[in-house]
Amino acid sequence: MSLGKQIRFRNTLAFRLTLWYAGIFTVSSCVAFLLFYTLITSFFRERTDQELLSQVNRFSTLLAAEGVGAIQTTAVIEAQAAGVKKVFFRFLSLSGQAFSSSNMSYWKDIGIHGIAIKELLRGRSHVFETIAIPDRKEKVRILYAMLSPSIILQVGEAMESYSRFLDGFKRIFIITMTLLIFVAAGIGWFMARRAVSGVEAVTRTAQRISAGTLEDRVPVKIQGDEIDQLATTFNQMLDRIQTLLTEIKEMSENLAHDLRSPITRIRGIAEVTLTNGKSLSEYESMAANTIEECDRLLDMINTMLMISKTESGADKLSREEIDLAGLVRQACDLFEPSAEDKGVTLGCNVPVRSLLVGDSRMIQRMLSNLLDNAIKYTPSGGTVTVSVSEDDTQVIISVKDTGCGISPSDLPRVFERFYRSDQSRSQSGIGLGLSLARAIARAHGGEITATSAPNQGSNFTVTLPKSAKK
Ligand code: ADP
């Protein structure tokens, strides 16, 4: 593996998780071993100490009953019986001088500890010590105890079998631990790989997407774990991006189409005038037409900008207290002449006052769009009724007409930018009025909905909260 690959491998989450797993496993096993080892050691020492103390008891009873000779003989026999390499007895005077002992040929390196004698003379009943015999692996546990006011017993017992047991225990532990650390690292690696495989799938999909295929999705398993949640959220985000991109694509196509028509018209008029126009009035008419078409274009571009700003919140709404009933009455007055021209009856059902906090300029614009549409799409003889009602929290505006209506297939799309139903193509319009109305309603924390039936009429309902959106 090259150095770069090694560094990358060491930085992977799977490697670090494995390392942590194996590390924690090793540390906790070592702690468990140390605890166990300490427990066993102290248990063995306790047992040896009990044995040594029981020897002291036996010898002091024997001394009291049968005298010094008896304990000297018994010491020799006892040591012989237990094994001269296993145990020894030595009788000392108060000055620490040995005056009798069992066979000490094996124990000749073991001296008499002055401090222990002093401790006994100071009044302690017994003193323990553990010493290691040079050149031998084993340790010896030694007990000094007063047998009588003038005799001290030094008794020692080899801890060889215990040492052998503990050595064996250590060896087995080290071998088992080494094996287990490898197994733990293997299991840790397997588990870490399983855990990060989901993340890798998300990464692979993200890489494919950055290479240009937005259709790809991360496979979601059925476990419902964190990785699945990540994959689902990632897929949802992709769905959303795809929808947005499709909308942007459609919108730019519509925009290009809607820009092309007036520009083609302007160009056509200019060309015809240049080719055929002889009089000043023909040039004047061309200029007037050009201005009209340019106004239309400007109107469209300004409306587009306004929708974008309102939706993004860049165009901050003013938050003033406004009388919506008054605004609706003004709008009805404004549209009355055009309704009359078309032979449409315009009704206005509004309370005396209806207060809410919002941007009056924007709300006026929204009302104008709804009223303009209602009159535009209602044939002569029809009726348009605007009404305002309210409850504790919101004000409801309804613009109802008896016009051509909207087909069920068009209804869900009328609020999209540039969407115009086929039957409305004969009417003037750019397909942005309802998009702006919806952006304004939402910017106020409200909503706009439409119900309609073809040839029966439509009803647009706007709900606005009385207190402005923060
Ligand atoms: P436009 O400039 O075409 O009126 P809008 O965004 O205001 O654009 O409306 C989008 C489409 O919704 C219209 O083209 C029309 O098909 C339909 N529409 C809107 N209002 C009405 C209505 N009151 N009656 C029937 N159709 C309507």
Coordinates of C-alpha atoms and ligand atoms in Angstrom, one line a residue:
M1 CA 0.0 0.0 0.0
S2 CA 1.4 3.4 -1.0
L3 CA 2.0 6.0 1.8
G4 CA -1.0 8.2 0.5
K5 CA -3.3 5.1 0.6
Q6 CA -2.0 4.2 4.1
I7 CA -2.8 7.7 5.4
R8 CA -6.2 7.6 3.8
F9 CA -6.9 4.2 5.3
R10 CA -5.8 5.4 8.7
N11 CA -8.2 8.3 8.4
T12 CA -11.2 6.2 7.6
L13 CA -14.0 6.0 10.1
A14 CA -14.0 2.2 9.9
F15 CA -10.3 2.1 10.9
R16 CA -10.7 4.5 13.7
L17 CA -13.9 2.6 15.0
T18 CA -12.0 -0.7 14.9
L19 CA -9.1 0.8 16.7
W20 CA -11.4 2.2 19.4
Y21 CA -13.2 -1.1 19.7
A22 CA -10.0 -3.2 20.0
G23 CA -8.5 -0.6 22.4
I24 CA -11.5 -0.5 24.7
F25 CA -11.7 -4.3 24.6
T26 CA -8.0 -4.7 25.5
V27 CA -8.1 -2.1 28.3
S28 CA -11.2 -3.6 29.9
S29 CA -9.8 -7.2 29.6
C30 CA -6.5 -6.1 31.3
V31 CA -8.4 -4.3 34.1
A32 CA -10.5 -7.5 34.6
F33 CA -7.3 -9.6 34.6
L34 CA -5.6 -7.4 37.1
L35 CA -8.6 -7.5 39.4
F36 CA -8.8 -11.3 39.1
Y37 CA -5.0 -11.6 39.6
T38 CA -5.1 -9.4 42.7
L39 CA -8.0 -11.4 44.2
I40 CA -6.3 -14.8 43.6
T41 CA -3.0 -13.6 45.0
S42 CA -4.6 -12.2 48.1
F43 CA -6.7 -15.4 48.5
F44 CA -3.6 -17.6 48.3
R45 CA -1.6 -15.4 50.7
E46 CA -4.6 -15.5 53.1
R47 CA -4.6 -19.3 53.0
T48 CA -0.9 -19.6 53.6
D49 CA -1.1 -17.2 56.5
Q50 CA -3.9 -19.2 58.0
E51 CA -1.8 -22.4 57.7
L52 CA 1.2 -20.7 59.3
L53 CA -0.9 -19.3 62.2
S54 CA -2.4 -22.7 62.9
Q55 CA 1.2 -24.1 63.1
V56 CA 2.0 -21.4 65.7
N57 CA -1.1 -22.3 67.7
R58 CA -0.1 -26.0 67.6
F59 CA 3.5 -25.3 68.7
S60 CA 2.5 -23.0 71.6
T61 CA 0.0 -25.6 72.9
L62 CA 2.7 -28.3 72.6
L63 CA 5.2 -26.1 74.3
A64 CA 2.9 -25.4 77.2
A65 CA 2.0 -29.1 77.5
E66 CA 5.2 -30.9 76.8
G67 CA 8.1 -28.5 76.9
V68 CA 10.9 -27.3 74.6
G69 CA 12.1 -30.8 73.7
A70 CA 8.7 -31.8 72.3
I71 CA 8.5 -28.8 70.0
Q72 CA 12.0 -29.3 68.7
T73 CA 11.3 -33.0 67.8
T74 CA 7.9 -32.2 66.3
A75 CA 9.5 -29.4 64.1
V76 CA 12.0 -31.9 62.6
I77 CA 9.3 -34.5 62.0
E78 CA 6.7 -32.1 60.6
A79 CA 9.2 -30.5 58.2
Q80 CA 10.3 -34.0 57.1
A81 CA 6.7 -35.1 56.6
A82 CA 5.7 -31.9 54.6
G83 CA 8.9 -32.0 52.6
V84 CA 12.1 -30.2 53.5
K85 CA 11.7 -27.9 50.5
K86 CA 8.2 -27.0 51.5
V87 CA 8.4 -25.8 55.1
F88 CA 10.9 -25.0 57.8
F89 CA 10.8 -24.2 61.6
R90 CA 13.3 -22.3 63.5
F91 CA 13.2 -21.5 67.2
L92 CA 14.8 -18.2 68.3
S93 CA 15.7 -16.6 71.6
L94 CA 14.6 -13.1 72.3
S95 CA 17.9 -11.7 71.0
G96 CA 17.1 -13.3 67.6
Q97 CA 19.6 -16.2 68.0
A98 CA 18.5 -19.6 66.5
F99 CA 18.8 -22.3 69.1
S100 CA 17.0 -25.1 67.2
S101 CA 15.5 -25.7 63.8
S102 CA 14.2 -28.3 61.3
N103 CA 16.5 -29.3 58.4
M104 CA 17.7 -25.9 57.0
S105 CA 20.0 -27.2 54.3
Y106 CA 17.5 -26.0 51.6
W107 CA 16.7 -22.7 53.4
K108 CA 20.3 -21.6 54.4
D109 CA 19.9 -18.3 52.5
I110 CA 17.0 -17.2 54.7
G111 CA 18.2 -15.0 57.5
I112 CA 16.5 -13.7 60.6
H113 CA 14.8 -10.4 60.2
G114 CA 15.8 -8.1 63.1
I115 CA 13.0 -5.7 62.6
A116 CA 10.4 -8.5 62.9
I117 CA 12.0 -9.5 66.2
K118 CA 11.8 -5.9 67.4
E119 CA 8.2 -5.7 66.5
L120 CA 7.4 -8.9 68.5
L121 CA 9.3 -7.5 71.5
R122 CA 7.3 -4.3 71.2
G123 CA 4.2 -6.5 71.8
R124 CA 2.9 -7.6 68.5
S125 CA 1.7 -11.2 68.5
H126 CA 3.0 -12.1 65.0
V127 CA 4.8 -10.6 62.0
F128 CA 4.5 -11.8 58.4
E129 CA 6.9 -11.2 55.6
T130 CA 7.4 -12.5 52.0
I131 CA 10.8 -12.9 50.6
A132 CA 12.2 -14.0 47.3
I133 CA 15.1 -16.5 47.5
P134 CA 17.9 -15.4 45.3
D135 CA 18.4 -17.7 42.2
R136 CA 15.0 -19.3 42.8
K137 CA 11.9 -18.2 41.2
E138 CA 9.6 -19.0 44.1
K139 CA 8.8 -16.8 47.1
V140 CA 8.6 -17.8 50.7
R141 CA 6.0 -16.6 53.2
I142 CA 7.5 -16.3 56.7
L143 CA 5.8 -15.9 60.1
Y144 CA 7.5 -14.7 63.3
A145 CA 5.4 -15.4 66.4
M146 CA 5.9 -15.5 70.2
L147 CA 5.5 -19.1 71.4
S148 CA 6.3 -18.2 75.0
P149 CA 7.7 -15.1 76.7
S150 CA 11.2 -16.4 75.9
I151 CA 10.8 -18.4 72.6
I152 CA 10.1 -17.0 69.1
L153 CA 9.0 -19.3 66.3
Q154 CA 10.1 -18.5 62.8
V155 CA 8.1 -20.7 60.4
G156 CA 8.4 -20.4 56.6
E157 CA 6.4 -22.0 53.7
A158 CA 7.4 -22.1 50.1
M159 CA 4.8 -20.5 47.8
E160 CA 6.0 -22.5 44.9
S161 CA 2.7 -24.2 43.9
Y162 CA 0.9 -20.9 44.0
S163 CA 3.6 -19.2 42.0
R164 CA 3.4 -22.0 39.4
F165 CA -0.4 -21.6 39.3
L166 CA -0.1 -17.8 38.9
D167 CA 2.6 -18.1 36.2
G168 CA 0.4 -20.5 34.3
F169 CA -2.5 -18.2 34.7
K170 CA -0.5 -15.2 33.3
R171 CA 0.7 -17.3 30.4
I172 CA -2.8 -18.4 29.5
F173 CA -4.1 -14.9 29.9
I174 CA -1.5 -13.4 27.5
I175 CA -2.1 -16.1 24.8
T176 CA -5.9 -15.8 25.1
M177 CA -5.7 -12.1 25.1
T178 CA -3.6 -11.9 22.0
L179 CA -6.0 -14.1 20.2
L180 CA -9.0 -12.3 21.5
I181 CA -7.6 -8.9 20.5
F182 CA -7.2 -10.1 16.9
V183 CA -10.8 -11.5 17.0
A184 CA -12.1 -8.3 18.6
A185 CA -10.3 -6.2 15.9
G186 CA -11.8 -8.5 13.2
I187 CA -15.3 -8.2 14.7
G188 CA -14.8 -4.5 15.2
W189 CA -13.7 -4.1 11.6
F190 CA -16.7 -6.1 10.3
M191 CA -19.2 -4.1 12.4
A192 CA -17.6 -0.7 11.5
R193 CA -17.7 -1.7 7.8
R194 CA -21.4 -2.6 8.1
A195 CA -22.1 0.7 9.9
V196 CA -20.3 2.9 7.4
S197 CA -21.4 1.1 4.3
G198 CA -24.7 3.1 4.3
V199 CA -22.7 6.3 4.5
E200 CA -20.5 5.1 1.6
A201 CA -23.6 4.4 -0.4
V202 CA -24.8 8.0 0.2
T203 CA -21.3 9.3 -0.8
R204 CA -21.2 7.2 -4.0
T205 CA -24.6 8.5 -5.0
A206 CA -23.5 12.1 -4.3
Q207 CA -20.5 11.5 -6.5
R208 CA -22.6 10.1 -9.3
I209 CA -24.9 13.1 -9.0
S210 CA -22.1 15.6 -9.1
A211 CA -21.0 13.7 -12.3
G212 CA -24.4 14.7 -13.7
T213 CA -27.1 12.0 -13.1
L214 CA -29.8 13.6 -10.9
E215 CA -32.1 10.5 -11.3
D216 CA -29.9 8.3 -9.0
R217 CA -31.2 7.6 -5.5
V218 CA -29.6 6.0 -2.4
P219 CA -30.9 2.5 -1.8
V220 CA -32.9 2.5 1.5
K221 CA -33.0 -0.7 3.5
I222 CA -35.9 -1.6 5.8
Q223 CA -34.1 -1.4 9.2
G224 CA -35.1 2.2 9.7
D225 CA -31.8 3.0 11.5
E226 CA -29.9 6.3 11.4
I227 CA -28.3 5.4 8.0
D228 CA -31.7 4.7 6.5
Q229 CA -32.9 8.0 7.8
L230 CA -29.9 9.7 6.3
A231 CA -30.6 7.9 3.0
T232 CA -34.3 8.8 3.1
T233 CA -33.5 12.5 3.9
F234 CA -30.9 12.6 1.1
N235 CA -33.4 11.1 -1.4
Q236 CA -36.1 13.6 -0.3
M237 CA -33.6 16.4 -0.8
L238 CA -32.8 15.1 -4.3
D239 CA -36.5 14.9 -5.1
R240 CA -36.9 18.5 -4.0
I241 CA -33.9 19.6 -6.1
Q242 CA -35.2 17.7 -9.1
T243 CA -38.6 19.3 -8.8
L244 CA -37.1 22.7 -8.4
L245 CA -34.8 22.2 -11.4
T246 CA -37.8 21.0 -13.5
E247 CA -39.7 24.1 -12.4
I248 CA -36.8 26.3 -13.2
K249 CA -36.5 24.6 -16.6
E250 CA -40.2 25.0 -17.4
M251 CA -40.1 28.6 -16.2
S252 CA -37.2 29.6 -18.3
E253 CA -38.8 27.9 -21.4
N254 CA -42.0 29.8 -20.7
L255 CA -40.1 33.0 -20.1
A256 CA -38.2 32.6 -23.3
H257 CA -41.5 31.9 -25.1
D258 CA -43.2 34.9 -23.6
L259 CA -40.3 37.2 -24.3
R260 CA -40.0 36.0 -27.9
S261 CA -43.6 36.9 -28.9
P262 CA -43.6 40.6 -28.1
I263 CA -40.0 41.0 -29.4
T264 CA -41.0 39.3 -32.7
R265 CA -44.0 41.6 -32.8
I266 CA -41.9 44.7 -32.2
R267 CA -39.5 43.5 -34.9
G268 CA -42.3 42.7 -37.3
I269 CA -43.9 46.1 -36.9
A270 CA -40.6 47.9 -37.3
E271 CA -39.7 45.9 -40.5
V272 CA -43.1 46.5 -42.1
T273 CA -42.9 50.2 -41.4
L274 CA -39.4 50.4 -42.7
T275 CA -40.3 48.6 -45.9
N276 CA -43.8 50.1 -46.6
G277 CA -44.1 53.2 -44.3
K278 CA -44.0 56.4 -46.1
S279 CA -45.9 58.8 -43.9
L280 CA -45.1 60.3 -40.5
S281 CA -48.3 58.8 -39.0
E282 CA -47.2 55.3 -39.9
Y283 CA -43.9 55.9 -38.0
E284 CA -45.9 57.4 -35.1
S285 CA -48.1 54.3 -35.0
M286 CA -44.9 52.1 -35.0
A287 CA -43.5 54.1 -32.0
A288 CA -46.8 53.8 -30.1
N289 CA -46.9 50.0 -30.8
T290 CA -43.3 49.6 -29.7
I291 CA -44.0 51.5 -26.5
E292 CA -47.0 49.3 -25.8
E293 CA -45.1 46.1 -26.4
C294 CA -42.2 47.3 -24.3
D295 CA -44.6 48.2 -21.4
R296 CA -45.9 44.7 -21.6
L297 CA -42.4 43.3 -21.4
L298 CA -41.5 45.6 -18.6
D299 CA -44.6 44.6 -16.7
M300 CA -43.8 41.0 -17.1
I301 CA -40.2 41.4 -16.0
N302 CA -41.2 43.6 -13.0
T303 CA -43.9 41.1 -12.0
M304 CA -41.4 38.2 -12.2
L305 CA -38.9 40.2 -10.0
M306 CA -41.7 41.0 -7.5
I307 CA -42.7 37.4 -7.2
S308 CA -39.1 36.3 -6.6
K309 CA -38.5 39.0 -4.0
T310 CA -41.8 38.3 -2.2
E311 CA -41.2 34.6 -2.1
S312 CA -37.6 34.9 -0.9
G313 CA -38.5 37.6 1.6
A314 CA -36.0 40.0 0.1
D315 CA -38.7 42.6 -0.4
K316 CA -39.6 43.3 3.2
L317 CA -43.3 43.8 3.8
S318 CA -44.3 46.9 5.7
R319 CA -46.3 46.0 8.8
E320 CA -48.9 48.6 9.2
E321 CA -52.5 48.3 10.6
I322 CA -54.8 48.4 7.6
D323 CA -58.5 48.3 7.1
L324 CA -59.0 45.5 4.6
A325 CA -62.7 46.3 4.2
G326 CA -61.7 49.8 3.0
L327 CA -59.0 48.4 0.6
V328 CA -61.6 46.0 -0.9
R329 CA -64.1 48.8 -1.4
Q330 CA -61.4 50.9 -3.1
A331 CA -60.5 48.0 -5.4
C332 CA -64.2 47.5 -6.3
D333 CA -64.6 51.2 -7.1
L334 CA -61.5 51.0 -9.3
F335 CA -62.7 48.0 -11.3
E336 CA -66.4 49.1 -11.4
P337 CA -65.9 50.9 -14.8
S338 CA -64.2 48.0 -16.5
A339 CA -66.9 45.6 -15.2
E340 CA -69.6 47.9 -16.4
D341 CA -67.9 48.1 -19.9
K342 CA -68.0 44.4 -20.1
G343 CA -71.5 44.1 -18.8
V344 CA -70.5 42.2 -15.6
T345 CA -72.2 43.0 -12.3
L346 CA -69.6 43.7 -9.6
G347 CA -70.9 43.2 -6.0
C348 CA -69.0 44.1 -2.9
N349 CA -70.0 42.5 0.4
V350 CA -67.7 43.9 3.0
P351 CA -68.1 44.8 6.7
V352 CA -67.7 48.4 7.9
R353 CA -64.1 47.7 9.1
S354 CA -61.8 44.7 9.1
L355 CA -58.4 45.4 10.6
L356 CA -55.2 43.4 10.0
V357 CA -51.5 44.0 10.1
G358 CA -49.8 43.9 6.7
D359 CA -48.6 45.6 3.6
S360 CA -51.4 47.6 2.0
R361 CA -49.6 48.1 -1.3
M362 CA -49.1 44.4 -1.7
I363 CA -52.6 43.5 -0.6
Q364 CA -54.0 46.0 -3.1
R365 CA -51.9 44.3 -5.8
M366 CA -53.3 40.9 -4.9
L367 CA -56.9 42.2 -4.9
S368 CA -56.4 43.8 -8.3
N369 CA -55.1 40.6 -9.8
L370 CA -58.0 38.6 -8.5
L371 CA -60.6 41.1 -9.5
D372 CA -59.0 41.6 -12.9
N373 CA -59.1 37.9 -13.6
A374 CA -62.7 37.5 -12.3
I375 CA -63.9 40.3 -14.7
K376 CA -61.7 39.1 -17.5
Y377 CA -62.9 35.5 -17.4
T378 CA -66.6 36.3 -16.9
P379 CA -68.7 36.9 -20.0
S380 CA -71.2 39.7 -20.3
G381 CA -74.2 39.2 -18.1
G382 CA -72.2 37.4 -15.4
T383 CA -71.6 38.5 -11.8
V384 CA -68.4 39.0 -9.7
T385 CA -68.9 39.2 -6.0
V386 CA -66.1 40.2 -3.5
S387 CA -66.8 39.5 0.1
V388 CA -64.8 39.9 3.3
S389 CA -65.5 38.0 6.6
E390 CA -63.4 37.4 9.7
D391 CA -63.0 35.2 12.8
D392 CA -60.9 35.7 15.9
T393 CA -57.6 35.1 14.2
Q394 CA -58.0 35.6 10.4
V395 CA -59.7 37.6 7.7
I396 CA -61.2 35.8 4.7
I397 CA -61.5 37.4 1.3
S398 CA -63.5 35.7 -1.4
V399 CA -63.6 36.7 -5.1
K400 CA -66.4 34.7 -6.7
D401 CA -67.5 34.8 -10.3
T402 CA -70.0 33.1 -12.7
G403 CA -67.5 33.0 -15.5
C404 CA -65.9 30.3 -17.7
G405 CA -64.5 28.4 -14.7
I406 CA -61.4 26.2 -14.7
S407 CA -61.2 22.6 -15.7
P408 CA -60.2 20.1 -12.9
S409 CA -56.9 19.4 -14.8
D410 CA -55.9 23.0 -15.0
L411 CA -57.1 23.9 -11.4
P412 CA -54.0 22.5 -9.5
R413 CA -51.6 24.4 -11.8
V414 CA -53.1 27.9 -12.1
F415 CA -50.9 29.3 -9.3
E416 CA -47.7 28.2 -11.2
R417 CA -45.7 30.9 -13.0
F418 CA -46.7 31.4 -16.6
Y419 CA -49.4 28.8 -16.4
R420 CA -52.4 29.7 -18.6
S421 CA -55.3 27.3 -19.5
D422 CA -55.8 26.8 -23.2
Q423 CA -59.3 28.4 -23.1
S424 CA -57.9 31.6 -21.6
R425 CA -55.3 32.1 -24.4
S426 CA -57.8 34.3 -26.2
Q427 CA -57.7 36.7 -23.3
S428 CA -54.8 39.0 -22.7
G429 CA -52.5 38.0 -19.8
I430 CA -49.0 36.6 -19.0
G431 CA -49.9 33.9 -16.5
L432 CA -48.2 35.6 -13.5
G433 CA -51.1 37.3 -11.7
L434 CA -52.1 34.3 -9.5
S435 CA -48.4 33.4 -8.7
L436 CA -47.9 36.9 -7.4
A437 CA -51.2 36.7 -5.5
R438 CA -50.1 33.5 -3.8
A439 CA -46.6 34.9 -3.0
I440 CA -48.2 37.9 -1.4
A441 CA -50.7 35.8 0.6
R442 CA -47.9 33.5 1.9
A443 CA -45.6 36.4 2.7
H444 CA -48.4 37.6 5.1
G445 CA -48.5 34.1 6.6
G446 CA -51.8 33.3 4.8
E447 CA -52.9 31.2 1.9
I448 CA -54.9 31.3 -1.3
T449 CA -57.1 28.5 -2.7
A450 CA -59.4 28.1 -5.6
T451 CA -62.5 26.1 -6.4
S452 CA -64.0 26.1 -9.8
A453 CA -66.2 24.2 -12.2
P454 CA -66.1 24.7 -16.0
N455 CA -68.8 27.1 -17.3
Q456 CA -70.1 27.7 -13.8
G457 CA -67.6 30.0 -12.3
S458 CA -64.7 30.2 -9.9
N459 CA -64.1 31.1 -6.3
F460 CA -60.8 32.3 -5.1
T461 CA -60.4 32.4 -1.3
V462 CA -57.6 34.3 0.5
T463 CA -57.1 33.8 4.3
L464 CA -54.8 36.3 6.0
P465 CA -53.9 36.2 9.7
K466 CA -54.9 39.3 11.6
S467 CA -51.5 39.8 13.2
A468 CA -48.6 39.8 10.7
K469 CA -46.2 37.0 10.2
K470 CA -42.9 37.6 12.2
Ligands
ADP1 P1 -53.3 35.4 -16.6 O1 -52.5 36.6 -16.9 O2 -53.4 34.4 -17.7 O3 -54.7 35.8 -16.1 P2 -53.0 34.4 -13.9 O4 -51.9 33.9 -13.2 O5 -53.8 35.5 -13.3 O6 -52.6 34.7 -15.4 O7 -54.0 33.2 -14.1 C1 -53.6 32.0 -14.6 C2 -54.7 31.2 -15.3 O8 -55.7 30.8 -14.4 C3 -55.4 32.0 -16.3 O9 -54.7 32.0 -17.5 C4 -56.7 31.3 -16.4 O10 -56.6 30.2 -17.2 C5 -56.9 30.9 -15.0 N1 -57.8 31.8 -14.2 C6 -57.4 32.7 -13.3 N2 -58.5 33.3 -12.8 C7 -59.6 32.8 -13.4 C8 -61.0 33.0 -13.2 N3 -61.5 33.9 -12.4 N4 -61.8 32.3 -14.0 C9 -61.3 31.4 -14.9 N5 -60.0 31.1 -15.0 C10 -59.2 31.8 -14.3

